[in-house]
Amino acid sequence: MKYTVILIALSLLVLSGCSLPGLGDGNAKDDVKITTTETSETKIIGNMEKLMIEHETNGKIKPTLIGNLGSSIIQHNALQRGDVNMSSVRYTGTELTSVLDAKPTKDPKKAMSETQRLFKKKYDQKYYDSLGFANTYAFMVTKETAKKYHLEKVSDLKKYKDKLRLGMDTQWMNRAGDGYPAFVKDYGFKFDSARPMQIGLVYDALKNKKLDVAVGYSTDGRIAAYDLKILKDDRKFFPPYDGSPLATEKLIKDNPKIDKALKKLQGKINTKEMQKLNYEADGKGKEPAVIAEEYLKKHHYFDDEKGGQK
């Protein structure tokens, strides 16, 4: 409870425009501060970026990870104040509808190009090409449930809306644009039983048959570990959520080797690989820093010029 209160207090400080304690000025030439959220995914990628930058600069630059910044808006505000100068992973669909206040698009290429254009134009920040995976919201069921009700796509759920129990991330329950209210309007039905809960509890509840259907994240490692089935979003309701790092143009102009390091990760990690990496943390309890270093060593990022050659 104490930890939760501290996190809330820190978030309020960021939203109110006050610098976070201990952050100082993130604008010094060699002072690299990278934001992550509470998810293992952002922490794993953040540690990869930290190690890659250290390697590329021969240890001259040692980035600091600033963790548990709870949302894209909070990360953005920290960047705007100069408390930090990088984000480990941001997602196109989220950025367009929140920070950039732009019209969402269902086309991944258009979403990426528009996100990159607007970050450059509005904030003089570089939104990199995708790391190779998209972490979208997804409807999922156990394979037993899929077989019993002949479920292949999201619209198949309509027939059983009064029978199947839905669980979802608390934030998604009331999220504007791509949350549950918009889903109901787009797909034309709602569940009789729809329960908001902490995202980490959704997968276990589904596995333990306390839920029949869940809305989770497509890169979560528990999807594969629990042998869950993702239903096809046949109406293409969810926008693309390609994951990319973001950095201020000043940072990469002052330190071109940071730009070089980040580009080596572009397009290298697909969704299945990200699921496995996330499960190492969420399912097995391994530290994100360890997972990141093991991945980079396995794929030879530290021992060849191009890096990441498989």
PDB file of C-alpha atoms in Angstrom:
ATOM      1  CA  MET A   1       0.000   0.000   0.000  1.00  0.00           C
ATOM      2  CA  LYS A   2       2.836   2.393   0.887  1.00  0.00           C
ATOM      3  CA  TYR A   3       4.497   1.702  -2.477  1.00  0.00           C
ATOM      4  CA  THR A   4       1.236   2.432  -4.300  1.00  0.00           C
ATOM      5  CA  VAL A   5       0.851   5.763  -2.489  1.00  0.00           C
ATOM      6  CA  ILE A   6       4.394   6.751  -3.436  1.00  0.00           C
ATOM      7  CA  LEU A   7       3.737   5.926  -7.105  1.00  0.00           C
ATOM      8  CA  ILE A   8       0.534   7.961  -7.101  1.00  0.00           C
ATOM      9  CA  ALA A   9       2.326  10.892  -5.490  1.00  0.00           C
ATOM     10  CA  LEU A  10       5.097  10.763  -8.076  1.00  0.00           C
ATOM     11  CA  SER A  11       2.571  10.628 -10.906  1.00  0.00           C
ATOM     12  CA  LEU A  12       0.774  13.683  -9.511  1.00  0.00           C
ATOM     13  CA  LEU A  13       4.050  15.562  -9.313  1.00  0.00           C
ATOM     14  CA  VAL A  14       4.700  14.856 -12.977  1.00  0.00           C
ATOM     15  CA  LEU A  15       1.200  15.839 -14.027  1.00  0.00           C
ATOM     16  CA  SER A  16       1.376  19.042 -11.999  1.00  0.00           C
ATOM     17  CA  GLY A  17       4.537  20.142 -13.788  1.00  0.00           C
ATOM     18  CA  CYS A  18       6.975  19.594 -10.915  1.00  0.00           C
ATOM     19  CA  SER A  19      10.231  17.798 -11.517  1.00  0.00           C
ATOM     20  CA  LEU A  20      10.561  14.372  -9.995  1.00  0.00           C
ATOM     21  CA  PRO A  21      12.863  14.247  -6.962  1.00  0.00           C
ATOM     22  CA  GLY A  22      16.408  13.257  -7.895  1.00  0.00           C
ATOM     23  CA  LEU A  23      15.973  13.609 -11.653  1.00  0.00           C
ATOM     24  CA  GLY A  24      17.622  16.962 -12.072  1.00  0.00           C
ATOM     25  CA  ASP A  25      18.352  18.232 -15.579  1.00  0.00           C
ATOM     26  CA  GLY A  26      18.215  15.654 -18.386  1.00  0.00           C
ATOM     27  CA  ASN A  27      19.652  18.101 -20.936  1.00  0.00           C
ATOM     28  CA  ALA A  28      23.369  17.723 -20.212  1.00  0.00           C
ATOM     29  CA  LYS A  29      25.164  16.328 -23.262  1.00  0.00           C
ATOM     30  CA  ASP A  30      26.127  12.981 -21.745  1.00  0.00           C
ATOM     31  CA  ASP A  31      23.247  12.734 -19.257  1.00  0.00           C
ATOM     32  CA  VAL A  32      20.880  10.103 -20.672  1.00  0.00           C
ATOM     33  CA  LYS A  33      17.721   9.319 -18.744  1.00  0.00           C
ATOM     34  CA  ILE A  34      15.327   6.727 -20.194  1.00  0.00           C
ATOM     35  CA  THR A  35      11.717   6.398 -19.060  1.00  0.00           C
ATOM     36  CA  THR A  36       9.964   3.083 -18.521  1.00  0.00           C
ATOM     37  CA  THR A  37       6.498   2.270 -17.206  1.00  0.00           C
ATOM     38  CA  GLU A  38       5.513  -0.405 -14.686  1.00  0.00           C
ATOM     39  CA  THR A  39       5.474  -3.131 -17.362  1.00  0.00           C
ATOM     40  CA  SER A  40       8.237  -5.687 -17.755  1.00  0.00           C
ATOM     41  CA  GLU A  41       8.253  -4.990 -21.489  1.00  0.00           C
ATOM     42  CA  THR A  42       9.348  -1.373 -21.177  1.00  0.00           C
ATOM     43  CA  LYS A  43      11.932  -2.307 -18.546  1.00  0.00           C
ATOM     44  CA  ILE A  44      13.427  -5.097 -20.663  1.00  0.00           C
ATOM     45  CA  ILE A  45      13.679  -2.873 -23.733  1.00  0.00           C
ATOM     46  CA  GLY A  46      14.994   0.012 -21.624  1.00  0.00           C
ATOM     47  CA  ASN A  47      17.783  -2.183 -20.303  1.00  0.00           C
ATOM     48  CA  MET A  48      18.625  -3.308 -23.843  1.00  0.00           C
ATOM     49  CA  GLU A  49      18.903   0.317 -24.931  1.00  0.00           C
ATOM     50  CA  LYS A  50      21.013   1.172 -21.890  1.00  0.00           C
ATOM     51  CA  LEU A  51      23.454  -1.651 -22.616  1.00  0.00           C
ATOM     52  CA  MET A  52      23.582  -0.870 -26.336  1.00  0.00           C
ATOM     53  CA  ILE A  53      24.356   2.794 -25.685  1.00  0.00           C
ATOM     54  CA  GLU A  54      27.064   1.892 -23.165  1.00  0.00           C
ATOM     55  CA  HIS A  55      28.591  -0.527 -25.675  1.00  0.00           C
ATOM     56  CA  GLU A  56      28.390   1.884 -28.616  1.00  0.00           C
ATOM     57  CA  THR A  57      30.037   4.702 -26.624  1.00  0.00           C
ATOM     58  CA  ASN A  58      32.660   2.433 -25.010  1.00  0.00           C
ATOM     59  CA  GLY A  59      31.213   3.142 -21.593  1.00  0.00           C
ATOM     60  CA  LYS A  60      31.482   6.921 -21.894  1.00  0.00           C
ATOM     61  CA  ILE A  61      27.715   7.290 -21.611  1.00  0.00           C
ATOM     62  CA  LYS A  62      25.915   5.342 -18.898  1.00  0.00           C
ATOM     63  CA  PRO A  63      22.154   5.888 -19.156  1.00  0.00           C
ATOM     64  CA  THR A  64      19.862   5.868 -16.139  1.00  0.00           C
ATOM     65  CA  LEU A  65      16.459   4.185 -16.248  1.00  0.00           C
ATOM     66  CA  ILE A  66      13.617   6.192 -14.692  1.00  0.00           C
ATOM     67  CA  GLY A  67      10.991   3.566 -13.906  1.00  0.00           C
ATOM     68  CA  ASN A  68       7.291   3.225 -13.184  1.00  0.00           C
ATOM     69  CA  LEU A  69       6.099   6.328 -15.012  1.00  0.00           C
ATOM     70  CA  GLY A  70       2.547   5.123 -15.364  1.00  0.00           C
ATOM     71  CA  SER A  71       1.406   6.435 -18.725  1.00  0.00           C
ATOM     72  CA  SER A  72       2.429   7.924 -22.033  1.00  0.00           C
ATOM     73  CA  ILE A  73       1.292  11.378 -20.893  1.00  0.00           C
ATOM     74  CA  ILE A  74       3.437  11.221 -17.752  1.00  0.00           C
ATOM     75  CA  GLN A  75       6.480  10.198 -19.801  1.00  0.00           C
ATOM     76  CA  HIS A  76       5.770  12.969 -22.299  1.00  0.00           C
ATOM     77  CA  ASN A  77       5.552  15.620 -19.575  1.00  0.00           C
ATOM     78  CA  ALA A  78       8.879  14.487 -18.122  1.00  0.00           C
ATOM     79  CA  LEU A  79      10.471  14.794 -21.575  1.00  0.00           C
ATOM     80  CA  GLN A  80       8.975  18.228 -22.138  1.00  0.00           C
ATOM     81  CA  ARG A  81      10.388  19.553 -18.865  1.00  0.00           C
ATOM     82  CA  GLY A  82      13.827  18.136 -19.630  1.00  0.00           C
ATOM     83  CA  ASP A  83      13.814  15.744 -16.667  1.00  0.00           C
ATOM     84  CA  VAL A  84      14.497  12.898 -19.126  1.00  0.00           C
ATOM     85  CA  ASN A  85      15.453  12.687 -22.794  1.00  0.00           C
ATOM     86  CA  MET A  86      14.402   9.216 -23.934  1.00  0.00           C
ATOM     87  CA  SER A  87      11.544   6.716 -23.617  1.00  0.00           C
ATOM     88  CA  SER A  88      12.299   3.015 -23.902  1.00  0.00           C
ATOM     89  CA  VAL A  89       9.081   2.051 -25.733  1.00  0.00           C
ATOM     90  CA  ARG A  90       6.091   4.082 -26.844  1.00  0.00           C
ATOM     91  CA  TYR A  91       3.181   2.796 -28.948  1.00  0.00           C
ATOM     92  CA  THR A  92       1.805   4.430 -32.107  1.00  0.00           C
ATOM     93  CA  GLY A  93      -1.911   3.993 -31.380  1.00  0.00           C
ATOM     94  CA  THR A  94      -1.554   5.391 -27.871  1.00  0.00           C
ATOM     95  CA  GLU A  95       0.620   8.332 -28.921  1.00  0.00           C
ATOM     96  CA  LEU A  96      -1.693   9.436 -31.730  1.00  0.00           C
ATOM     97  CA  THR A  97      -4.799   9.557 -29.552  1.00  0.00           C
ATOM     98  CA  SER A  98      -3.211  10.912 -26.363  1.00  0.00           C
ATOM     99  CA  VAL A  99      -0.015  12.958 -26.579  1.00  0.00           C
ATOM    100  CA  LEU A 100      -0.418  14.016 -30.214  1.00  0.00           C
ATOM    101  CA  ASP A 101      -4.197  14.479 -30.063  1.00  0.00           C
ATOM    102  CA  ALA A 102      -4.488  13.270 -33.657  1.00  0.00           C
ATOM    103  CA  LYS A 103      -7.016  11.203 -35.537  1.00  0.00           C
ATOM    104  CA  PRO A 104      -6.338   7.457 -35.133  1.00  0.00           C
ATOM    105  CA  THR A 105      -5.801   5.264 -38.166  1.00  0.00           C
ATOM    106  CA  LYS A 106      -6.088   1.521 -38.705  1.00  0.00           C
ATOM    107  CA  ASP A 107      -3.164   1.457 -41.148  1.00  0.00           C
ATOM    108  CA  PRO A 108       0.124   0.608 -39.341  1.00  0.00           C
ATOM    109  CA  LYS A 109       2.308   2.407 -41.905  1.00  0.00           C
ATOM    110  CA  LYS A 110       0.198   5.563 -41.780  1.00  0.00           C
ATOM    111  CA  ALA A 111       0.126   5.436 -37.979  1.00  0.00           C
ATOM    112  CA  MET A 112       3.913   5.192 -37.861  1.00  0.00           C
ATOM    113  CA  SER A 113       4.589   7.948 -40.396  1.00  0.00           C
ATOM    114  CA  GLU A 114       2.076  10.313 -38.775  1.00  0.00           C
ATOM    115  CA  THR A 115       3.434   9.646 -35.283  1.00  0.00           C
ATOM    116  CA  GLN A 116       6.982  10.309 -36.465  1.00  0.00           C
ATOM    117  CA  ARG A 117       5.969  13.467 -38.337  1.00  0.00           C
ATOM    118  CA  LEU A 118       4.025  14.974 -35.444  1.00  0.00           C
ATOM    119  CA  PHE A 119       6.636  14.254 -32.763  1.00  0.00           C
ATOM    120  CA  LYS A 120       9.245  15.955 -34.947  1.00  0.00           C
ATOM    121  CA  LYS A 121       7.016  18.923 -35.814  1.00  0.00           C
ATOM    122  CA  LYS A 122       5.458  19.547 -32.392  1.00  0.00           C
ATOM    123  CA  TYR A 123       8.190  18.535 -29.974  1.00  0.00           C
ATOM    124  CA  ASP A 124      11.473  18.157 -31.901  1.00  0.00           C
ATOM    125  CA  GLN A 125      11.628  14.504 -30.881  1.00  0.00           C
ATOM    126  CA  LYS A 126      12.537  11.441 -32.928  1.00  0.00           C
ATOM    127  CA  TYR A 127      10.090   8.537 -32.874  1.00  0.00           C
ATOM    128  CA  TYR A 128      12.037   5.568 -34.207  1.00  0.00           C
ATOM    129  CA  ASP A 129      10.845   2.842 -36.554  1.00  0.00           C
ATOM    130  CA  SER A 130       9.268  -0.152 -34.847  1.00  0.00           C
ATOM    131  CA  LEU A 131      11.346  -2.546 -32.786  1.00  0.00           C
ATOM    132  CA  GLY A 132       9.506  -5.273 -34.695  1.00  0.00           C
ATOM    133  CA  PHE A 133       6.481  -5.978 -32.521  1.00  0.00           C
ATOM    134  CA  ALA A 134       3.088  -4.445 -31.851  1.00  0.00           C
ATOM    135  CA  ASN A 135       1.622  -4.694 -28.372  1.00  0.00           C
ATOM    136  CA  THR A 136      -2.060  -4.357 -29.106  1.00  0.00           C
ATOM    137  CA  TYR A 137      -5.082  -5.059 -26.964  1.00  0.00           C
ATOM    138  CA  ALA A 138      -6.482  -8.492 -27.787  1.00  0.00           C
ATOM    139  CA  PHE A 139      -9.493 -10.618 -26.885  1.00  0.00           C
ATOM    140  CA  MET A 140      -8.396 -14.058 -25.739  1.00  0.00           C
ATOM    141  CA  VAL A 141      -9.890 -17.311 -24.454  1.00  0.00           C
ATOM    142  CA  THR A 142      -8.636 -20.724 -23.420  1.00  0.00           C
ATOM    143  CA  LYS A 143      -8.466 -23.234 -26.245  1.00  0.00           C
ATOM    144  CA  GLU A 144     -11.060 -25.293 -24.396  1.00  0.00           C
ATOM    145  CA  THR A 145     -13.504 -22.368 -24.491  1.00  0.00           C
ATOM    146  CA  ALA A 146     -12.691 -21.661 -28.139  1.00  0.00           C
ATOM    147  CA  LYS A 147     -13.483 -25.241 -29.077  1.00  0.00           C
ATOM    148  CA  LYS A 148     -16.668 -25.406 -26.990  1.00  0.00           C
ATOM    149  CA  TYR A 149     -18.188 -22.246 -28.486  1.00  0.00           C
ATOM    150  CA  HIS A 150     -16.499 -22.362 -31.920  1.00  0.00           C
ATOM    151  CA  LEU A 151     -14.678 -19.070 -31.365  1.00  0.00           C
ATOM    152  CA  GLU A 152     -12.253 -17.799 -33.998  1.00  0.00           C
ATOM    153  CA  LYS A 153     -12.943 -14.073 -34.173  1.00  0.00           C
ATOM    154  CA  VAL A 154     -14.226 -11.375 -31.837  1.00  0.00           C
ATOM    155  CA  SER A 155     -17.621 -11.123 -33.531  1.00  0.00           C
ATOM    156  CA  ASP A 156     -18.224 -14.806 -32.674  1.00  0.00           C
ATOM    157  CA  LEU A 157     -18.601 -13.700 -29.045  1.00  0.00           C
ATOM    158  CA  LYS A 158     -21.837 -11.819 -29.745  1.00  0.00           C
ATOM    159  CA  LYS A 159     -23.901 -15.016 -29.734  1.00  0.00           C
ATOM    160  CA  TYR A 160     -22.699 -15.816 -26.190  1.00  0.00           C
ATOM    161  CA  LYS A 161     -22.573 -12.314 -24.662  1.00  0.00           C
ATOM    162  CA  ASP A 162     -25.084 -13.281 -21.955  1.00  0.00           C
ATOM    163  CA  LYS A 163     -23.214 -16.450 -21.044  1.00  0.00           C
ATOM    164  CA  LEU A 164     -19.488 -15.658 -21.210  1.00  0.00           C
ATOM    165  CA  ARG A 165     -17.814 -13.616 -18.458  1.00  0.00           C
ATOM    166  CA  LEU A 166     -15.466 -10.873 -19.660  1.00  0.00           C
ATOM    167  CA  GLY A 167     -12.465  -9.537 -17.734  1.00  0.00           C
ATOM    168  CA  MET A 168     -10.405  -6.516 -18.756  1.00  0.00           C
ATOM    169  CA  ASP A 169      -7.739  -4.056 -17.695  1.00  0.00           C
ATOM    170  CA  THR A 170      -9.265  -1.379 -15.457  1.00  0.00           C
ATOM    171  CA  GLN A 171      -7.905   1.384 -17.699  1.00  0.00           C
ATOM    172  CA  TRP A 172      -9.474  -0.165 -20.811  1.00  0.00           C
ATOM    173  CA  MET A 173     -12.905  -0.277 -19.160  1.00  0.00           C
ATOM    174  CA  ASN A 174     -13.393   3.486 -19.579  1.00  0.00           C
ATOM    175  CA  ARG A 175     -10.653   4.333 -22.071  1.00  0.00           C
ATOM    176  CA  ALA A 176     -11.715   6.830 -24.738  1.00  0.00           C
ATOM    177  CA  GLY A 177     -11.362   5.992 -28.414  1.00  0.00           C
ATOM    178  CA  ASP A 178     -10.316   2.359 -28.214  1.00  0.00           C
ATOM    179  CA  GLY A 179     -11.779   1.236 -24.865  1.00  0.00           C
ATOM    180  CA  TYR A 180     -14.815  -0.828 -23.904  1.00  0.00           C
ATOM    181  CA  PRO A 181     -17.481   1.849 -24.646  1.00  0.00           C
ATOM    182  CA  ALA A 182     -16.109   2.315 -28.169  1.00  0.00           C
ATOM    183  CA  PHE A 183     -15.870  -1.460 -28.602  1.00  0.00           C
ATOM    184  CA  VAL A 184     -19.554  -1.869 -27.704  1.00  0.00           C
ATOM    185  CA  LYS A 185     -20.499   0.773 -30.251  1.00  0.00           C
ATOM    186  CA  ASP A 186     -18.286  -0.670 -32.995  1.00  0.00           C
ATOM    187  CA  TYR A 187     -19.088  -4.367 -32.560  1.00  0.00           C
ATOM    188  CA  GLY A 188     -22.711  -3.799 -31.590  1.00  0.00           C
ATOM    189  CA  PHE A 189     -22.896  -5.834 -28.389  1.00  0.00           C
ATOM    190  CA  LYS A 190     -21.819  -5.819 -24.755  1.00  0.00           C
ATOM    191  CA  PHE A 191     -21.333  -8.585 -22.216  1.00  0.00           C
ATOM    192  CA  ASP A 192     -23.798  -9.115 -19.379  1.00  0.00           C
ATOM    193  CA  SER A 193     -20.807  -9.751 -17.119  1.00  0.00           C
ATOM    194  CA  ALA A 194     -17.848  -7.406 -17.672  1.00  0.00           C
ATOM    195  CA  ARG A 195     -15.316  -7.047 -14.852  1.00  0.00           C
ATOM    196  CA  PRO A 196     -12.490  -4.502 -14.653  1.00  0.00           C
ATOM    197  CA  MET A 197      -9.369  -5.703 -12.847  1.00  0.00           C
ATOM    198  CA  GLN A 198      -5.632  -5.213 -12.635  1.00  0.00           C
ATOM    199  CA  ILE A 199      -4.120  -6.400 -15.906  1.00  0.00           C
ATOM    200  CA  GLY A 200      -1.783  -8.847 -14.168  1.00  0.00           C
ATOM    201  CA  LEU A 201      -4.765 -10.723 -12.717  1.00  0.00           C
ATOM    202  CA  VAL A 202      -6.639 -11.154 -15.996  1.00  0.00           C
ATOM    203  CA  TYR A 203      -4.559 -14.028 -17.363  1.00  0.00           C
ATOM    204  CA  ASP A 204      -4.640 -16.107 -14.182  1.00  0.00           C
ATOM    205  CA  ALA A 205      -8.392 -15.562 -13.846  1.00  0.00           C
ATOM    206  CA  LEU A 206      -8.844 -16.844 -17.391  1.00  0.00           C
ATOM    207  CA  LYS A 207      -6.589 -19.825 -16.802  1.00  0.00           C
ATOM    208  CA  ASN A 208      -8.378 -20.690 -13.536  1.00  0.00           C
ATOM    209  CA  LYS A 209     -11.825 -20.422 -15.194  1.00  0.00           C
ATOM    210  CA  LYS A 210     -12.947 -17.427 -13.158  1.00  0.00           C
ATOM    211  CA  LEU A 211     -13.394 -15.686 -16.511  1.00  0.00           C
ATOM    212  CA  ASP A 212     -14.324 -16.973 -19.954  1.00  0.00           C
ATOM    213  CA  VAL A 213     -12.962 -14.114 -22.073  1.00  0.00           C
ATOM    214  CA  ALA A 214     -10.225 -11.588 -21.352  1.00  0.00           C
ATOM    215  CA  VAL A 215      -8.879  -8.437 -22.937  1.00  0.00           C
ATOM    216  CA  GLY A 216      -5.117  -8.406 -22.508  1.00  0.00           C
ATOM    217  CA  TYR A 217      -1.905  -7.417 -24.254  1.00  0.00           C
ATOM    218  CA  SER A 218      -0.771  -9.333 -27.322  1.00  0.00           C
ATOM    219  CA  THR A 219       2.880  -9.512 -26.216  1.00  0.00           C
ATOM    220  CA  ASP A 220       2.189 -10.871 -22.726  1.00  0.00           C
ATOM    221  CA  GLY A 221       4.206 -14.037 -22.143  1.00  0.00           C
ATOM    222  CA  ARG A 222       1.362 -15.747 -20.347  1.00  0.00           C
ATOM    223  CA  ILE A 223      -0.541 -16.112 -23.628  1.00  0.00           C
ATOM    224  CA  ALA A 224       1.899 -18.769 -24.777  1.00  0.00           C
ATOM    225  CA  ALA A 225       2.590 -20.140 -21.300  1.00  0.00           C
ATOM    226  CA  TYR A 226      -1.119 -20.685 -20.599  1.00  0.00           C
ATOM    227  CA  ASP A 227      -1.807 -21.812 -24.175  1.00  0.00           C
ATOM    228  CA  LEU A 228      -4.425 -19.105 -24.735  1.00  0.00           C
ATOM    229  CA  LYS A 229      -6.039 -18.326 -28.065  1.00  0.00           C
ATOM    230  CA  ILE A 230      -6.201 -14.764 -29.413  1.00  0.00           C
ATOM    231  CA  LEU A 231      -9.410 -14.052 -31.315  1.00  0.00           C
ATOM    232  CA  LYS A 232      -9.136 -12.211 -34.607  1.00  0.00           C
ATOM    233  CA  ASP A 233     -10.199  -8.567 -34.455  1.00  0.00           C
ATOM    234  CA  ASP A 234     -12.325  -9.002 -37.569  1.00  0.00           C
ATOM    235  CA  ARG A 235     -13.690  -5.444 -37.528  1.00  0.00           C
ATOM    236  CA  LYS A 236     -10.178  -4.058 -37.069  1.00  0.00           C
ATOM    237  CA  PHE A 237     -11.367  -2.120 -34.041  1.00  0.00           C
ATOM    238  CA  PHE A 238      -7.985  -1.754 -32.351  1.00  0.00           C
ATOM    239  CA  PRO A 239      -5.521   0.692 -33.941  1.00  0.00           C
ATOM    240  CA  PRO A 240      -1.883  -0.353 -34.489  1.00  0.00           C
ATOM    241  CA  TYR A 241       0.368  -0.234 -31.422  1.00  0.00           C
ATOM    242  CA  ASP A 242       3.847  -0.661 -32.882  1.00  0.00           C
ATOM    243  CA  GLY A 243       6.505  -0.275 -30.207  1.00  0.00           C
ATOM    244  CA  SER A 244       9.364   2.179 -30.733  1.00  0.00           C
ATOM    245  CA  PRO A 245      11.869   4.129 -28.664  1.00  0.00           C
ATOM    246  CA  LEU A 246      11.674   7.910 -28.624  1.00  0.00           C
ATOM    247  CA  ALA A 247      14.455  10.448 -28.049  1.00  0.00           C
ATOM    248  CA  THR A 248      14.880  14.195 -28.192  1.00  0.00           C
ATOM    249  CA  GLU A 249      16.549  15.459 -31.356  1.00  0.00           C
ATOM    250  CA  LYS A 250      19.002  17.353 -29.145  1.00  0.00           C
ATOM    251  CA  LEU A 251      20.145  14.133 -27.492  1.00  0.00           C
ATOM    252  CA  ILE A 252      20.899  12.300 -30.722  1.00  0.00           C
ATOM    253  CA  LYS A 253      22.413  15.396 -32.344  1.00  0.00           C
ATOM    254  CA  ASP A 254      24.808  15.776 -29.416  1.00  0.00           C
ATOM    255  CA  ASN A 255      25.462  12.017 -29.332  1.00  0.00           C
ATOM    256  CA  PRO A 256      25.219  10.412 -32.818  1.00  0.00           C
ATOM    257  CA  LYS A 257      26.323   7.058 -31.408  1.00  0.00           C
ATOM    258  CA  ILE A 258      23.081   6.863 -29.419  1.00  0.00           C
ATOM    259  CA  ASP A 259      21.168   7.120 -32.685  1.00  0.00           C
ATOM    260  CA  LYS A 260      23.357   4.374 -34.137  1.00  0.00           C
ATOM    261  CA  ALA A 261      22.760   2.110 -31.126  1.00  0.00           C
ATOM    262  CA  LEU A 262      18.983   2.524 -31.222  1.00  0.00           C
ATOM    263  CA  LYS A 263      18.797   1.826 -34.948  1.00  0.00           C
ATOM    264  CA  LYS A 264      20.437  -1.562 -34.390  1.00  0.00           C
ATOM    265  CA  LEU A 265      17.339  -2.699 -32.501  1.00  0.00           C
ATOM    266  CA  GLN A 266      14.857  -1.649 -35.200  1.00  0.00           C
ATOM    267  CA  GLY A 267      12.788  -4.520 -36.590  1.00  0.00           C
ATOM    268  CA  LYS A 268      14.690  -7.137 -34.593  1.00  0.00           C
ATOM    269  CA  ILE A 269      12.156  -8.336 -31.991  1.00  0.00           C
ATOM    270  CA  ASN A 270       8.937  -9.933 -33.223  1.00  0.00           C
ATOM    271  CA  THR A 271       5.786 -10.466 -31.169  1.00  0.00           C
ATOM    272  CA  LYS A 272       6.535 -14.086 -30.244  1.00  0.00           C
ATOM    273  CA  GLU A 273      10.033 -13.144 -29.088  1.00  0.00           C
ATOM    274  CA  MET A 274       8.644 -10.310 -26.982  1.00  0.00           C
ATOM    275  CA  GLN A 275       6.120 -12.703 -25.440  1.00  0.00           C
ATOM    276  CA  LYS A 276       8.961 -15.021 -24.429  1.00  0.00           C
ATOM    277  CA  LEU A 277      11.025 -12.181 -22.987  1.00  0.00           C
ATOM    278  CA  ASN A 278       8.054 -10.873 -21.003  1.00  0.00           C
ATOM    279  CA  TYR A 279       7.345 -14.331 -19.609  1.00  0.00           C
ATOM    280  CA  GLU A 280      10.924 -14.591 -18.371  1.00  0.00           C
ATOM    281  CA  ALA A 281      10.076 -11.642 -16.127  1.00  0.00           C
ATOM    282  CA  ASP A 282       6.371 -12.076 -15.376  1.00  0.00           C
ATOM    283  CA  GLY A 283       6.276 -15.865 -15.284  1.00  0.00           C
ATOM    284  CA  LYS A 284       9.710 -16.794 -13.977  1.00  0.00           C
ATOM    285  CA  GLY A 285      10.632 -13.729 -11.952  1.00  0.00           C
ATOM    286  CA  LYS A 286      13.861 -12.972 -13.773  1.00  0.00           C
ATOM    287  CA  GLU A 287      15.147  -9.396 -13.587  1.00  0.00           C
ATOM    288  CA  PRO A 288      14.622  -7.295 -16.750  1.00  0.00           C
ATOM    289  CA  ALA A 289      18.303  -6.270 -16.738  1.00  0.00           C
ATOM    290  CA  VAL A 290      19.373  -9.924 -16.836  1.00  0.00           C
ATOM    291  CA  ILE A 291      16.870 -10.763 -19.586  1.00  0.00           C
ATOM    292  CA  ALA A 292      18.100  -7.840 -21.684  1.00  0.00           C
ATOM    293  CA  GLU A 293      21.772  -8.739 -21.363  1.00  0.00           C
ATOM    294  CA  GLU A 294      21.148 -12.411 -22.151  1.00  0.00           C
ATOM    295  CA  TYR A 295      19.163 -11.494 -25.267  1.00  0.00           C
ATOM    296  CA  LEU A 296      21.810  -9.117 -26.576  1.00  0.00           C
ATOM    297  CA  LYS A 297      24.613 -11.611 -25.985  1.00  0.00           C
ATOM    298  CA  LYS A 298      22.651 -14.428 -27.615  1.00  0.00           C
ATOM    299  CA  HIS A 299      22.098 -12.324 -30.736  1.00  0.00           C
ATOM    300  CA  HIS A 300      25.680 -11.025 -30.869  1.00  0.00           C
ATOM    301  CA  TYR A 301      24.991  -7.353 -30.326  1.00  0.00           C
ATOM    302  CA  PHE A 302      28.270  -6.988 -28.457  1.00  0.00           C
ATOM    303  CA  ASP A 303      30.643  -8.787 -30.812  1.00  0.00           C
ATOM    304  CA  ASP A 304      30.010  -7.655 -34.378  1.00  0.00           C
ATOM    305  CA  GLU A 305      29.879  -4.287 -36.063  1.00  0.00           C
ATOM    306  CA  LYS A 306      26.294  -4.473 -37.331  1.00  0.00           C
ATOM    307  CA  GLY A 307      24.867  -6.069 -34.210  1.00  0.00           C
ATOM    308  CA  GLY A 308      21.892  -8.338 -33.883  1.00  0.00           C
ATOM    309  CA  GLN A 309      22.855 -10.681 -36.682  1.00  0.00           C
ATOM    310  CA  LYS A 310      21.144 -14.028 -36.172  1.00  0.00           C
TER     311      LYS A 310
END
